[in-house]
Each structure stands twice: as structure tokens, then as C-alpha cells.
XYZ file of C-alpha atoms in Angstrom:
512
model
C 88.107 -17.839 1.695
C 90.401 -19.467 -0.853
C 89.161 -20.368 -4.029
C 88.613 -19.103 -7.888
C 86.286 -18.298 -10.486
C 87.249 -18.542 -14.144
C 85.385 -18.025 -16.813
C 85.779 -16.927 -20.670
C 82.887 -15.714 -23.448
C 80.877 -14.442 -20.487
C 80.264 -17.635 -19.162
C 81.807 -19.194 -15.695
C 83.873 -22.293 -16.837
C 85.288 -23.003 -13.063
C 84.701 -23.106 -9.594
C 87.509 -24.246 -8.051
C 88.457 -24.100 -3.913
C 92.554 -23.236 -2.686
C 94.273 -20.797 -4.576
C 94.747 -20.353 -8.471
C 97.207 -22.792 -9.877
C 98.119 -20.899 -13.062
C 96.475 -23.162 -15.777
C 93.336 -20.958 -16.943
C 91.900 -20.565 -20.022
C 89.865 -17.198 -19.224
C 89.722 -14.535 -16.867
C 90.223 -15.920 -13.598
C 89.231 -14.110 -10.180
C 90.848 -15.138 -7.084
C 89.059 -15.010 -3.413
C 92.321 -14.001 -1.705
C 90.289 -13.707 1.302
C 87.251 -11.640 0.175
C 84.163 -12.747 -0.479
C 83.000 -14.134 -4.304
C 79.154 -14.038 -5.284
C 76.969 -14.221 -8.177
C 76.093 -10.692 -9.279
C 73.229 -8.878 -6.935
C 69.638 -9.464 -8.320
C 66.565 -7.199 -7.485
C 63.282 -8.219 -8.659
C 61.576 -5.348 -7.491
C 62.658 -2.221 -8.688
C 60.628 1.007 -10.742
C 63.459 2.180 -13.142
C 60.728 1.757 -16.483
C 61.596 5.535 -17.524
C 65.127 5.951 -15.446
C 66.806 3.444 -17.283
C 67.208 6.141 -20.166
C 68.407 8.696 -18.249
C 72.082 9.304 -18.956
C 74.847 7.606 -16.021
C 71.436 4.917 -15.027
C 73.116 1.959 -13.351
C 76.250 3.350 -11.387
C 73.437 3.642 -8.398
C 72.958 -0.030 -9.182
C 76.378 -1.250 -10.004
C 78.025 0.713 -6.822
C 76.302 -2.028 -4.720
C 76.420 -5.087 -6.568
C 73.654 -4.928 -8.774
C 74.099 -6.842 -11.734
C 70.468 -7.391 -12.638
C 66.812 -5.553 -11.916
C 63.462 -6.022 -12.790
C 61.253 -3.309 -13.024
C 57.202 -3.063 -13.751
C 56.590 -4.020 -10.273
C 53.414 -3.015 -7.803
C 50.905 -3.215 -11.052
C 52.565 0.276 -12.476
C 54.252 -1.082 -15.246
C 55.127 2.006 -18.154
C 54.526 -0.736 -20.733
C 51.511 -1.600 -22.329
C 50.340 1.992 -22.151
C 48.593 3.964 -25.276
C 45.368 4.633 -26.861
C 42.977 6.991 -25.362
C 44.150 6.807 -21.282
C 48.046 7.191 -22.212
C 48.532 10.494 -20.586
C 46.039 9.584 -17.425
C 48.665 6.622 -17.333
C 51.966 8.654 -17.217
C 50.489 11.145 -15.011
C 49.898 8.473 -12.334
C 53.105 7.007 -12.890
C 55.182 10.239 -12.847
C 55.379 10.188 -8.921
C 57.066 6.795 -9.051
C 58.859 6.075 -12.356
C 59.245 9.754 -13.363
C 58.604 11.575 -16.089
C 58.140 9.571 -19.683
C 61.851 9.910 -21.680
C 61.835 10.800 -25.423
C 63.686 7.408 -26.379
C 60.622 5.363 -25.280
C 57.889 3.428 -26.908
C 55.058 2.221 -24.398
C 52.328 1.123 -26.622
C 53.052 -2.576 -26.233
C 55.943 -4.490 -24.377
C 57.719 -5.285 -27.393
C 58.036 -1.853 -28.450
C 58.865 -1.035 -24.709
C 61.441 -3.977 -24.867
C 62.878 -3.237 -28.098
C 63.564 1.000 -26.898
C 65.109 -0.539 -24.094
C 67.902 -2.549 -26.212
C 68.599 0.188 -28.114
C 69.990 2.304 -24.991
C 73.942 1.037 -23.789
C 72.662 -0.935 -20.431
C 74.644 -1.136 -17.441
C 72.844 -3.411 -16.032
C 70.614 -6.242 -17.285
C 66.957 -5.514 -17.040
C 63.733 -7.409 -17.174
C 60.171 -6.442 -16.929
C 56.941 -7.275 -15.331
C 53.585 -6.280 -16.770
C 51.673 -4.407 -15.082
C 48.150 -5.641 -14.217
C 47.431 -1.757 -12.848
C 48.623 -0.147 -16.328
C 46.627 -3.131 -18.472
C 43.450 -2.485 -16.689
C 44.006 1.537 -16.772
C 45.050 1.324 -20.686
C 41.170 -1.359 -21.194
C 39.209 1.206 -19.377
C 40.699 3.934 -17.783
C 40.350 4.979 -14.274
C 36.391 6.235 -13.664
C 35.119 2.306 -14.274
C 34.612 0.397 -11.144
C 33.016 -2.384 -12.370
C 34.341 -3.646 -16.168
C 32.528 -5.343 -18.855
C 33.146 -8.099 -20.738
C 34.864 -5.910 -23.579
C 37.138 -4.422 -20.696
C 38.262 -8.640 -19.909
C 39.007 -9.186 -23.471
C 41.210 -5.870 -23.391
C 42.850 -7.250 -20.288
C 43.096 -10.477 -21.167
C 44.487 -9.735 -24.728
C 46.746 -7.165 -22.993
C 48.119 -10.104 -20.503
C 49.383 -12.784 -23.120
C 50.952 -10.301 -25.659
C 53.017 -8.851 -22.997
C 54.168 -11.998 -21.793
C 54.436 -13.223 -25.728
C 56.495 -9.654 -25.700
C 59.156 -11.167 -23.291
C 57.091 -9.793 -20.083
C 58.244 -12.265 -16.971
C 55.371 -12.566 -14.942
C 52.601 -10.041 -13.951
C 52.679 -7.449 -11.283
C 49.442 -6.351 -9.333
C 48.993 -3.336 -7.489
C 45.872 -4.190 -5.219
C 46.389 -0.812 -3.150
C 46.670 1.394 -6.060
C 43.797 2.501 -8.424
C 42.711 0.784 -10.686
C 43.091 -2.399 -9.193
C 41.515 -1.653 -5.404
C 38.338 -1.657 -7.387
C 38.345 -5.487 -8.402
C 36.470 -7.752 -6.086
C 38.438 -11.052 -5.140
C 35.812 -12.946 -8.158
C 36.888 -10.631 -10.529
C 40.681 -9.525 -10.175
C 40.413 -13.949 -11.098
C 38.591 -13.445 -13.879
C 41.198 -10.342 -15.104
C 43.761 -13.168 -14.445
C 42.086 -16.019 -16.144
C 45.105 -16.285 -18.732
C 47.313 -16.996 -15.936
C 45.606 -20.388 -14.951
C 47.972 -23.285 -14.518
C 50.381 -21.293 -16.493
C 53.203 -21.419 -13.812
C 54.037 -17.894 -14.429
C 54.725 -15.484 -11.557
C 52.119 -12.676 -10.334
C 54.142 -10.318 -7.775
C 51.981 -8.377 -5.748
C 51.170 -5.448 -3.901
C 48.465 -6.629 -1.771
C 45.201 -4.563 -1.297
C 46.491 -3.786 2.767
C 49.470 -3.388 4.649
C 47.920 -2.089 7.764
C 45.293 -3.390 9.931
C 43.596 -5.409 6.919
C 47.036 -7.046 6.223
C 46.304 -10.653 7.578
C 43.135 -10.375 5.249
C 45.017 -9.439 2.278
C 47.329 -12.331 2.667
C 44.626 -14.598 2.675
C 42.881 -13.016 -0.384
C 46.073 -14.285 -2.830
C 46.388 -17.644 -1.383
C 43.006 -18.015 -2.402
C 43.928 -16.294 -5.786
C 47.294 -18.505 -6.222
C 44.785 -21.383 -5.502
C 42.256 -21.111 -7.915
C 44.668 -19.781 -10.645
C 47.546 -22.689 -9.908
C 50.416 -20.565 -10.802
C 53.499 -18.930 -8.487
C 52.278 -15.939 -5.879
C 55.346 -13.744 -4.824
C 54.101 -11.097 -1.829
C 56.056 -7.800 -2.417
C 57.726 -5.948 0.073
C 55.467 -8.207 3.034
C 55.336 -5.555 5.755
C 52.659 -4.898 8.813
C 52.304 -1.149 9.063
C 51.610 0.514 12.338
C 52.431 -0.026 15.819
C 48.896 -1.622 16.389
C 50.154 -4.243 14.016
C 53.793 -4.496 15.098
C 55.397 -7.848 16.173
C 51.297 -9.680 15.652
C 50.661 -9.664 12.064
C 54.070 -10.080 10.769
C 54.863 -13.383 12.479
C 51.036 -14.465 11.250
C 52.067 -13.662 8.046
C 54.920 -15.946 7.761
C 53.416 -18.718 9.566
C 50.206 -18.853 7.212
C 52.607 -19.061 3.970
C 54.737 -21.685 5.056
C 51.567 -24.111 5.922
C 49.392 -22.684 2.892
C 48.637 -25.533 0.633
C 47.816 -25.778 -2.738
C 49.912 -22.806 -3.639
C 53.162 -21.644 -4.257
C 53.457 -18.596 -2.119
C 56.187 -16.646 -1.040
C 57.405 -13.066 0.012
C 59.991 -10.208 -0.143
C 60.645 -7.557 1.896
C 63.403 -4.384 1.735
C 65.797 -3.557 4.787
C 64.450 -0.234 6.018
C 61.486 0.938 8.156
C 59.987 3.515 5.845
C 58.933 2.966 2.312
C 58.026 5.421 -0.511
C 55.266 6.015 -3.053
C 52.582 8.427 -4.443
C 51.392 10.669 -1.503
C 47.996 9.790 -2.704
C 48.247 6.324 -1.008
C 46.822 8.381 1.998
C 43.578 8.738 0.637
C 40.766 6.040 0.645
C 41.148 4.317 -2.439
C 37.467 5.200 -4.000
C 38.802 8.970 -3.995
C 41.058 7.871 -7.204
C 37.752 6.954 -9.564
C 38.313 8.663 -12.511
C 42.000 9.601 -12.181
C 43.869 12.461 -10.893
C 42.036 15.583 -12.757
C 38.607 14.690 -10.965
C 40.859 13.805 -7.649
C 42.429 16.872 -8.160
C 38.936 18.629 -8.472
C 37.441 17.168 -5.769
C 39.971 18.085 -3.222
C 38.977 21.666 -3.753
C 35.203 20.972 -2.799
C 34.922 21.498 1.389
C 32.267 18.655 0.782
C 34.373 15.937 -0.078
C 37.415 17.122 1.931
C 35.199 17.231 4.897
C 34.201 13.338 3.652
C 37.501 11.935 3.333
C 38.775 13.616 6.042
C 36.075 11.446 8.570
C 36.950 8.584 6.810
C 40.347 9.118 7.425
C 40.224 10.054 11.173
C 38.917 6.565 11.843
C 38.739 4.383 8.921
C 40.519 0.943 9.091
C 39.006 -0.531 6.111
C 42.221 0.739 3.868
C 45.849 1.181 4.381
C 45.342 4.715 6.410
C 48.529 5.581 6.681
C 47.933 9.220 8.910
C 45.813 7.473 11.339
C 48.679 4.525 11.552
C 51.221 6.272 11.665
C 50.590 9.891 12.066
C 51.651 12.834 10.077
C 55.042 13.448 11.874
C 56.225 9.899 9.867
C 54.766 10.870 6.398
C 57.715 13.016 4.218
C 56.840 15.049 1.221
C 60.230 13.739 -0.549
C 59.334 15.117 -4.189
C 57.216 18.234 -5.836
C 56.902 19.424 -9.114
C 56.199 23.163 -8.179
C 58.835 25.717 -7.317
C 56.741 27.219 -4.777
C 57.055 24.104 -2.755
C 60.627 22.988 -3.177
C 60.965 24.223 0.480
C 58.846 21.677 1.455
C 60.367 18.570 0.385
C 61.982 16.508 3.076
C 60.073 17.916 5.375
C 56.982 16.019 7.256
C 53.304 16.476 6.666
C 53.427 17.437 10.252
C 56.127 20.474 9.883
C 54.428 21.695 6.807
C 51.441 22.392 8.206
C 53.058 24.451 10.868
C 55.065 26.370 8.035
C 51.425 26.893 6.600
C 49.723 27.698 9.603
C 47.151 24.308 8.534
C 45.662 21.683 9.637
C 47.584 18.549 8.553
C 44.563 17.049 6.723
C 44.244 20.674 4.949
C 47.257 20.684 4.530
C 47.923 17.481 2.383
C 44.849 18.173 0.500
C 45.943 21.495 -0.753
C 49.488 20.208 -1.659
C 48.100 17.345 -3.418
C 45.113 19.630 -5.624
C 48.020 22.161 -6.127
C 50.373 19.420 -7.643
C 47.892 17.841 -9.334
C 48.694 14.894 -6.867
C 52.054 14.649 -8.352
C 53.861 14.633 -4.755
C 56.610 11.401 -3.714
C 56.287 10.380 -0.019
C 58.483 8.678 2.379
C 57.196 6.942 5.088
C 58.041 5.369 8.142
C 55.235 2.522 8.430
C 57.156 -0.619 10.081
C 58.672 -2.021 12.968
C 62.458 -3.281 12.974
C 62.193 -6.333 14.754
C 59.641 -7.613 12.038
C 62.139 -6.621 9.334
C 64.192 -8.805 10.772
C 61.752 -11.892 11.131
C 61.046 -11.331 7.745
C 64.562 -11.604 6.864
C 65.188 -14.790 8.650
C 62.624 -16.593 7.276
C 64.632 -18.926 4.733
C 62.109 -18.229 1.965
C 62.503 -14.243 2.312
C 63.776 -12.639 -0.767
C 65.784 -9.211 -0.418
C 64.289 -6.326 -2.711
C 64.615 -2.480 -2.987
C 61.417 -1.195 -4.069
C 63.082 1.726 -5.419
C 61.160 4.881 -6.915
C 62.682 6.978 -9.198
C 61.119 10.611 -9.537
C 62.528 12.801 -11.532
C 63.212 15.215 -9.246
C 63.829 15.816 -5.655
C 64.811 13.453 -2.560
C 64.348 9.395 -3.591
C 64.698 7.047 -0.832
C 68.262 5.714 0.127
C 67.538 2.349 -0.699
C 68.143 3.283 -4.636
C 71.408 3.537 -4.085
C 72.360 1.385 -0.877
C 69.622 -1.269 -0.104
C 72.301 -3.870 -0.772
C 75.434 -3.242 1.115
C 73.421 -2.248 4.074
C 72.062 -6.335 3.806
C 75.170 -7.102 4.567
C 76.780 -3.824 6.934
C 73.273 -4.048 9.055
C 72.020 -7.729 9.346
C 75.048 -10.049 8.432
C 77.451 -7.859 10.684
C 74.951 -7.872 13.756
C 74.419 -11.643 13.062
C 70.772 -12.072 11.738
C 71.733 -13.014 8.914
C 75.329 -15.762 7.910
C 77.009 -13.811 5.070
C 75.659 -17.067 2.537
C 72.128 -16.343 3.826
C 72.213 -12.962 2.733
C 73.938 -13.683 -0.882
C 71.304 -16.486 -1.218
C 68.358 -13.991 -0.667
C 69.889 -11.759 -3.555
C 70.879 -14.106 -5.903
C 69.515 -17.914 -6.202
C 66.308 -16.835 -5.050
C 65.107 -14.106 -6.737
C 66.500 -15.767 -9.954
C 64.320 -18.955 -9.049
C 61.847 -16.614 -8.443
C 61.395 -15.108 -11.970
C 63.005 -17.694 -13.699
C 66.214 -16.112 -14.786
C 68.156 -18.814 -16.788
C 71.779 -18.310 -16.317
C 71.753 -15.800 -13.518
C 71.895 -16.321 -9.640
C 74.834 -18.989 -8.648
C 78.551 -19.444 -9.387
C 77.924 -22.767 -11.457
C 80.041 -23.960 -14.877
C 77.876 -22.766 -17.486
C 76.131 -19.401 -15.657
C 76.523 -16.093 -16.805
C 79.944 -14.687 -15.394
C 77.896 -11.766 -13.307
C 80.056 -11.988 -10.509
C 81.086 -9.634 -7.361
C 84.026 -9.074 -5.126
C 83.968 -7.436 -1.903
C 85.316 -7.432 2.182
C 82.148 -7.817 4.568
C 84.278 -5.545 6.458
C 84.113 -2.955 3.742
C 80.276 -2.119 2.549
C 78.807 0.437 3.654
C 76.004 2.468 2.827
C 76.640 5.563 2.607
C 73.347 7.593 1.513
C 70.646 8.927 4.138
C 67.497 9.685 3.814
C 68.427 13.285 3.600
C 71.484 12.831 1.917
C 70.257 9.729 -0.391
C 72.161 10.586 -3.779
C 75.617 8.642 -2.595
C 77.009 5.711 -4.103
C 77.399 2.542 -1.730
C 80.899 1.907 -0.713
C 83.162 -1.732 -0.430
C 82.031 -3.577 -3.745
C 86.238 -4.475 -4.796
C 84.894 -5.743 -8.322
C 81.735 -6.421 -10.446
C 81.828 -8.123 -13.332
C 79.104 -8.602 -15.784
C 78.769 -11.035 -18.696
C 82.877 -11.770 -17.500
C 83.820 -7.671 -17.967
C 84.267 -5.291 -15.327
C 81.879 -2.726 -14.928
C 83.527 -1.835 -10.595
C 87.482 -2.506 -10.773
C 89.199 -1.471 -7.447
C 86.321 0.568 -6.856
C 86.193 2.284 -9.726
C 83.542 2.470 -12.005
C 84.611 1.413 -15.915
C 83.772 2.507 -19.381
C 82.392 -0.767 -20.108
C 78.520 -1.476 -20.885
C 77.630 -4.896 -21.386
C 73.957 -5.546 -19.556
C 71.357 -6.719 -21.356
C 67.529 -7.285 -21.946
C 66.003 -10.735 -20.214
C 62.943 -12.040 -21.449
C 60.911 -14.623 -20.387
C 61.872 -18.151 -21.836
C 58.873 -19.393 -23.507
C 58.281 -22.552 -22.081
């Protein structure tokens, strides 16, 4: 379409439609038939540790990404320290990687304040982690905390927000939080109330108890009278297919009494810690007694009935089934062979049982193993998308090593190569659900629309040519089509081409 942006000190100072008629004051970028949006914006990313790696953000950058939020799913690397550190980073290893030298984890300010010292490509914010607070209180063998573990937690919650912290991330399906009851994951919350500050979350099920789950935060968003975002809302397995997806999104949009909402990432199969197969009361007491126990035939033999018929968790092997579960990243040389390959087609290398043979990987690796999975159904991925309140997220894990999922480097693009060019979505649907929302979402002053007086985080690109260009065994290949992205006014993509320049920045919650 025809039209310009201008803008000058990093700021956007015009918005103007037909063609540029020479009297600017400041950069000016004209349409010329492509498209012009506000810079990309994903608030659900796991890049705590890879942001100090050395070339983080071209991944990001190569597909519009001019602003992530990481901390998400409860697993936030910040606050972390004290007695349960290492417990901590060994949990987190399988989806943030390993801990870099440059960082500082004992609070969210020193977090925040390691993460402005490194030259960011992008501009990052952070979550808190309600997973990580309630690990770093009491560790990972308490089921049921004391009053002295609250205080902890509830001490822990305002100084990372005071710290610059957004909102607060749960991680309901990941230890330590699947031990709180409904009564007291409130109670762990109780600074939150009428607070209006966001809690993301990972509910407690994504299978056949996902329905239940849903209803579990509304009543949580209810009594605590502050923002609920859903992350990555998903039914998994065919059992739940085209029923509990279309439940989902009709219960939110007539849920009073709370602000709830939802996100969801364009692909079928998601990734995390291969331990998410496991009932969640294997993980009391953290990943040495895990790692114990799966030697003992007794409590393989236990988990493994639990698991052949259990549909109180998210059982992913019965939902599924181990042909759709992907070992995608090891830390032992012995098993490099294995990753990329299925549960399934292990266990025929190995001459195992599939149950065996996920147990003895896992006790080997000291449960340090990255899985992809393929867990959803298309057609709800794209209900989920056309629902006007649907946020667009990545989710993205970054092990250290290994295969990651594709969507680090090309959830974005593909938005707009798979849904806007088949028509689910109008190309100004799809910006909206990666800009304006997700900024209203987390509040990000400045960011999310091309507006006098916004930050000039701004992208230029053909529909015609995005494309993703990564697979899931191929993942490490930079998205294709993005013409130009500019952040705070500079260009970081120009013709294509990545720049020198380095001008993201640190976003902290404004203090209301």
C-alpha cells in the first residue's frame, strides 16, 4: 500500500498515507507496495541464558522480532540462589540451557542488570517465575509448604516485580508447582490481588484434564482480580481434538469477573523436558532422587501402570504414543545418535521396550533430555488463531545443544506464509496478534503500533516473500522475506542483510 513512516531519535513522528512528499525531518520509510508493521513481539519465549550467547538475536531479528519476553511457563532463571541453586539450573538446563558465565541469578535485579551489560539485539523483558520462586523457598522434595515457605514466596514475588519483573509466569504442569492445590497456589499468589498485573500460565493439563484446568484459573483470576493470560492454549490428543479446543474458547469469552485470555504457537508439536512424560509426583525431590528411582524395577514397574492408563495428568505416551515423542537434545556422547529420532525408533535401535526405554535414557542423562512432540490437531490451531483475542507466541526452548524446534527461528513468517496466504487469517489480523496485543498484554509502553510518539521498531516485508525456511530436522535456518527491521529507528535487517548495529534494550515493568 502507499504510505510512510518517519521518525527521528527512535521515536515515530509520522504516519502518513500516498507516497513521501520530500519534507521529512527523520528517517523516513516508504511502503512502495510492501507491507509496514510495528516490530514483531513475542511474549513467550525461554532465551534467560541464550541471550548471552554470542550472534543471540539474528534467529529473532531474521523474522521480525523486535522484542521477546522470556521467564515464561514458571521456569524463570531469575530469582534463583541460596541452597537449591544448582537443583534449579539442572531443571532448567533442558529448556533454557546451560547457566552462562556473564550471569547473576540471585535476584531479578541482578539478573536484569547482567542482562544490560551484554550488546542486545533485541529488546528483552522478563517474567518471574512462580516455578523457580517456589523451588528457590523450598526446593523440590516439599509438597505441602509452610508458612515460612509463603513468606519466601511472597517476598520473592514483589521484589522481582520491584526488580522490573512484568508479570508472573506459572508452570502448573511442571514440578514444583503441580504440587499446589487450587487454595494454595492463591495463597502463593496473594501479592498479586487486585494488583492488575499479568500471571501467564502453563496450566496444570493439556490433555484430557484440559477443560478442568481452564476452569481452575478463571477461578484463580477471580479471586485474585488481576489479568490471566493462558499460554500456548492447546488440547492434546486425538481424543480431545476438535471438542475441547472450541470449549475452551467459548468458556473465556463468556467468563465473568475476569480478565482472561490465551496464546497459542503455529505448529502441531511443541517441545520441553522429556520428563513431562512422567506423572508429576515422580519429580518430588528433584532430578537426583528421579534419577534414582528410575533405576529401582519397583517404581518403574509403578509409573509405568500409571502411565499405561492414567488420565489424571498430561500423559503424553498414552495420548499420543511413542512414535510422536522426539528425543531432540542429549547431553551424552553415547546418545548423540539418538537425537531426532522417536521414542518409538529408539527402542528398536535398543532392542527395548519403549517405557524401558525412556526410563533408561532419562536415569542415564540425569533427565537432562529435550523432547519434541506432536500433541495437537491443525484445525484447532487454526480456531485458536481466529479467535480475535488469540495472541501469536513461539514458546521457544533453547538447549544448548542439539536439535531445537523450528519455531526459534521461523514461528513468525510462517504466521503469515501458512495462515494469511491460505486465508485464515487478513494480513492486519495476523500483525495485530504480534504486535498491539501482546504489547497490551504485558503492558509494553511504546511498543506494538505505528502511532506518533511509539518506539520506531518497525518492519518491512512482501507477504509474497516470507518464508520459513527451517524444519524440524533442519531447524537452525534463518527465516527468509523480512526487506527491513528497524529498531529504536536503526536498522538491524537492510535488504536482507543483517547489520552491525545493536540497539535493543531492557523493558521493565512501569511501576504504576
Amino acid at each position: 500500500a502507499d504510505g510512510c513512516v518517519e521518525f527521528a531519535d527512535g521515536k515515530i513522528t509520522a504516519v502518513k498515507e500516498g507516497p513521501y512528499n520530500g519534507q521529512a525531518t527523520g528517517t523516513i520509510i516508504n511502503a512502495q507496495g510492501n507491507y509496514v508493521s510495528p516490530g514483531f513481539i513475542d511474549i513467550h519465549r525461554h532465551a534467560d541464558a541464550a541471550l548471552f550467547r554470542e550472534g543471540f538475536g539474528n534467529a529473532e531479528l531474521f523474522q521480525g522480532l523486535t522484542t521477546i519476553v522470556n521467564g515464561n511457563c514458571g521456569l524463570s532463571i531469575a530469582p534463583s540462589g541460596g541452597a537449591f541453586q544448582k537443583e534449579i539450573f539442572d531443571y532448567l538446563i533442558p529448556v533454557t540451557g546451560r547457566p552462562e558465565e556473564q550471569m547473576r541469578t540471585e535476584s531479578m535485579g541482578s539478573y536484569l542488570q547482567a542482562v544490560k551489560e551484554q550488546r542486545l539485539a533485541v529488546n528483552i523483558g522478563m517474567l518471574t517465575g512462580g516455578g523457580t520462586m517456589r523451588a528457590q523457598a523450598a526446593g523440590f522434595g516439599v509438597q505441602r509448604l509452610d508458612d515460612v515457605h509463603y513468606r519466601r514466596i511472597h517476598a520473592a514475588i514483589e521484589q522481582a516485580l520491584a526488580d522490573g519483573a512484568l508479570g508472573v509466569s506459572l508452570g502448573l504442569g511442571y514440578a514444583p508447582e503441580c504440587f499446589y492445590t487450587t487454595e494454595e497456589l492463591i495463597r502463593a499468589l496473594a501479592p498479586l490481588q487486585n494488583s492488575g498485573i499479568p500471571i501467564t500460565v502453563h496450566m496444570r493439563q493439556e490433555g484430557s484434564g484440559v477443560e478442568a484446568a481452564l476452569e481452575e484459573m478463571i477461578a484463580v483470576g477471580k479471586v485474585l482480580h488481576t489479568p490471566v493470560e493462558i499460554s500456548h492454549l492447546k488440547s492434546i490428543g486425538k481424543a480431545n481434538w476438535h471438542r475441547s479446543t472450541p470449549n475452551m474458547l467459548r468458556r473465556m469469552a463468556r467468563a465473568s469477573g475476569v480478565e482472561i485470555f490465551c496464546d497459542a504457537y503455529p505448529y502441531t508439536a511443541g517441545s520441553t523436558q522429556l520428563i513431562h512424560i512422567l506423572p508429576p509426583e515422580c519429580q518430588e525431590g528433584g532430578l537426583d532422587t528421579l534419577s534414582e528411582n528410575l533405576r529401582k524395577p519397583s517404581f518403574r514397574a509403578q509409573i509405568r501402570r500409571r502411565m499405561e492408563t492414567g488420565s489424571d495428568f498430561e500423559n503424553i505416551s498414552l495420548l499420543v504414543g511413542w512414535e510422536n515423542i522426539v528425543a531432540s537434545s542429549v547431553t551424552l556422547p553415547q546418545h548423540k545418535c539418538f537425537e531426532g529420532k522417536t521414542i518409538a525408533q529408539i527402542a528398536a535401535m535398543e532392542q527395548k521396550d519403549p517405557f524401558d526405554c525412556a526410563f533408561d535414557l532419562l536415569a542415564d542423562e540425569h533427565c537432562a533430555v529435550s523432547m519434541i512432540d506432536f500433541i495437537t490437531a491443525e484445525e484447532d490451531i487454526e480456531a485458536i488463531l481466529r479467535d480475535e483475542t488469540t495472541c501469536v507466541i513461539s514458546d521457544s526452548t533453547y538447549p544448548t545443544q542439539g536439535l531445537v524446534h523450528p519455531r526459534v527461528y521461523g514461528t513468525y513468517v510462517r504466521l503469515f506464509e501458512r495462515y494469511v496466504r491460505r486465508g485464515v487469517l487478513s494480513p492486519e489480523q495476523a500483525v495485530r496478534k504480534v504486535t498491539a496485543l501482546p504489547a497490551a498484554r504485558l503492558r509494553l509502553p511504546g511498543k506494538g503500533m505505528l502511532v506518533p510518539g511509539m518506539d520506531a521498531d518497525v518492519n518491512v516485508f512482501a507477504l509474497e516473500g516470507l518464508h520459513e525456511a527451517g524444519t524440524y530436522g533442519n531447524p537452525r535456518q534463518s527465516a527468509q522475506g523480512m526487506e527491513q527491521v528497524f529498531l529504536a529507528g536503526e536498522p538491524a535487517i537492510l535488504h536482507g542483510e543483517r547489520t552491525d548495529n545493536i540497539c535493543g534494550k531492557v523493558l521493565e515493568r512501569v511501576k504504576s
